[in-house]
Amino acid sequence: LEWRQRLVFVAQLVAGVVLVSILIGLITDAVNSYMTSLTDGSTKVVERGHTLILGWNESSTRLVVQVAFLRRSFSLANATWERQLLPWRRVPPSTPVAAAPVVILSDSYPKARIEAKIEAAF
């Protein structure tokens, strides 16, 4: 190969490596920002039929604990192998809250602080 062809080949190789590294950097940054928003709790709620708690105060922890006890009693009532395999034998929930996921929306406290308070309650 002639030296000009080698120079063009090396320039194309370097440009390709730079472009791929920029693309990988942009993808990594997008994934990191999405994971940060998940950690902060600032994403959209995609649940249906959920129990919504708006705001957070000192009585919210007690409410979440009571819902957890209600859900635990519902899951224990349906914990036998017979009720797992035969859906018509399952005990229905006493309230819709017993089977629904709980979503907490709060502007006053960050997600980590709310999770810490809930963990401390159990």
Short mmCIF file of C-alpha atoms in Angstrom, two decimals:
data_model
loop_
_atom_site.label_atom_id
_atom_site.label_comp_id
_atom_site.label_asym_id
_atom_site.label_seq_id
_atom_site.Cartn_x
_atom_site.Cartn_y
_atom_site.Cartn_z
CA LEU A 1 0.00 0.00 0.00
CA GLU A 2 1.05 3.52 -0.67
CA TRP A 3 1.71 5.84 2.25
CA ARG A 4 -1.32 8.06 1.37
CA GLN A 5 -3.63 5.07 1.48
CA ARG A 6 -2.21 4.06 4.84
CA LEU A 7 -2.71 7.59 6.15
CA VAL A 8 -6.38 7.58 5.00
CA PHE A 9 -6.87 4.13 6.57
CA VAL A 10 -5.44 5.25 9.91
CA ALA A 11 -7.54 8.45 9.84
CA GLN A 12 -10.71 6.44 9.17
CA LEU A 13 -9.80 4.01 11.94
CA VAL A 14 -9.26 6.82 14.47
CA ALA A 15 -12.48 8.59 13.40
CA GLY A 16 -14.44 5.33 13.79
CA VAL A 17 -13.04 4.71 17.25
CA VAL A 18 -13.88 8.29 18.30
CA LEU A 19 -17.43 8.09 16.97
CA VAL A 20 -18.11 4.73 18.64
CA SER A 21 -16.72 5.98 21.94
CA ILE A 22 -18.94 9.10 21.74
CA LEU A 23 -21.97 6.91 21.02
CA ILE A 24 -21.16 4.61 23.95
CA GLY A 25 -20.72 7.66 26.20
CA LEU A 26 -24.12 9.08 25.23
CA ILE A 27 -25.86 5.74 25.81
CA THR A 28 -24.12 5.33 29.18
CA ASP A 29 -25.13 8.85 30.24
CA ALA A 30 -28.77 8.24 29.24
CA VAL A 31 -28.88 4.98 31.21
CA ASN A 32 -27.25 6.62 34.25
CA SER A 33 -29.73 9.52 34.24
CA TYR A 34 -32.65 7.08 33.96
CA MET A 35 -31.33 5.01 36.86
CA THR A 36 -30.88 8.18 38.92
CA SER A 37 -34.48 9.19 38.26
CA LEU A 38 -35.60 5.70 39.34
CA THR A 39 -33.59 5.99 42.54
CA ASP A 40 -34.98 9.46 43.26
CA GLY A 41 -38.53 8.26 42.67
CA SER A 42 -39.25 10.87 40.01
CA THR A 43 -40.61 8.54 37.32
CA LYS A 44 -44.18 7.97 36.22
CA VAL A 45 -46.37 5.51 38.10
CA VAL A 46 -47.39 2.66 35.80
CA GLU A 47 -49.58 0.74 38.24
CA ARG A 48 -53.31 0.16 37.86
CA GLY A 49 -55.71 -0.39 40.73
CA HIS A 50 -53.17 0.86 43.27
CA THR A 51 -53.63 2.45 46.66
CA LEU A 52 -52.40 6.03 46.47
CA ILE A 53 -51.00 7.90 49.47
CA LEU A 54 -50.67 11.61 48.72
CA GLY A 55 -48.12 13.39 50.86
CA TRP A 56 -46.12 12.12 53.81
CA ASN A 57 -46.46 12.98 57.48
CA GLU A 58 -46.00 11.28 60.85
CA SER A 59 -49.15 9.16 60.51
CA SER A 60 -48.27 7.84 57.05
CA THR A 61 -45.83 5.31 58.48
CA ARG A 62 -48.58 3.83 60.63
CA LEU A 63 -50.89 3.67 57.61
CA VAL A 64 -48.29 1.80 55.54
CA VAL A 65 -47.69 -0.65 58.41
CA GLN A 66 -51.43 -1.32 58.72
CA VAL A 67 -51.69 -1.94 54.96
CA ALA A 68 -48.71 -4.29 55.19
CA PHE A 69 -50.38 -6.29 57.97
CA LEU A 70 -53.58 -6.46 55.93
CA ARG A 71 -51.67 -7.70 52.88
CA ARG A 72 -49.78 -10.24 54.99
CA SER A 73 -52.99 -11.72 56.39
CA PHE A 74 -54.41 -11.95 52.84
CA SER A 75 -51.29 -13.72 51.56
CA LEU A 76 -51.23 -16.11 54.53
CA ALA A 77 -54.88 -17.02 53.93
CA ASN A 78 -53.96 -18.04 50.38
CA ALA A 79 -50.60 -19.65 51.15
CA THR A 80 -51.65 -23.30 50.97
CA TRP A 81 -50.73 -25.37 47.93
CA GLU A 82 -54.39 -26.03 47.24
CA ARG A 83 -55.22 -22.33 46.96
CA GLN A 84 -52.12 -21.68 44.87
CA LEU A 85 -53.03 -24.36 42.31
CA LEU A 86 -56.82 -23.95 42.35
CA PRO A 87 -57.75 -20.27 41.92
CA TRP A 88 -61.45 -20.81 42.72
CA ARG A 89 -60.43 -21.97 46.22
CA ARG A 90 -58.62 -18.72 47.01
CA VAL A 91 -59.92 -16.44 49.72
CA PRO A 92 -60.88 -13.05 48.25
CA PRO A 93 -59.28 -9.95 49.78
CA SER A 94 -61.27 -8.34 52.57
CA THR A 95 -60.78 -4.94 50.91
CA PRO A 96 -59.26 -3.86 47.59
CA VAL A 97 -56.35 -2.43 49.56
CA ALA A 98 -55.27 -5.94 50.60
CA ALA A 99 -54.40 -6.94 47.04
CA ALA A 100 -53.41 -3.60 45.51
CA PRO A 101 -49.89 -2.16 45.33
CA VAL A 102 -49.20 0.95 47.41
CA VAL A 103 -47.92 4.12 45.72
CA ILE A 104 -46.67 7.07 47.79
CA LEU A 105 -46.41 10.51 46.17
CA SER A 106 -44.66 13.15 48.23
CA ASP A 107 -42.91 16.42 47.46
CA SER A 108 -41.84 17.09 51.03
CA TYR A 109 -39.63 14.02 51.56
CA PRO A 110 -37.20 12.25 49.21
CA LYS A 111 -37.75 8.59 48.39
CA ALA A 112 -34.76 7.42 50.42
CA ARG A 113 -36.05 9.11 53.59
CA ILE A 114 -39.53 7.60 53.17
CA GLU A 115 -38.06 4.14 52.60
CA ALA A 116 -35.87 4.56 55.70
CA LYS A 117 -38.90 5.47 57.83
CA ILE A 118 -40.84 2.47 56.54
CA GLU A 119 -37.89 0.14 57.18
CA ALA A 120 -37.53 1.52 60.71
CA ALA A 121 -41.22 0.82 61.36
CA PHE A 122 -40.79 -2.89 60.68
#
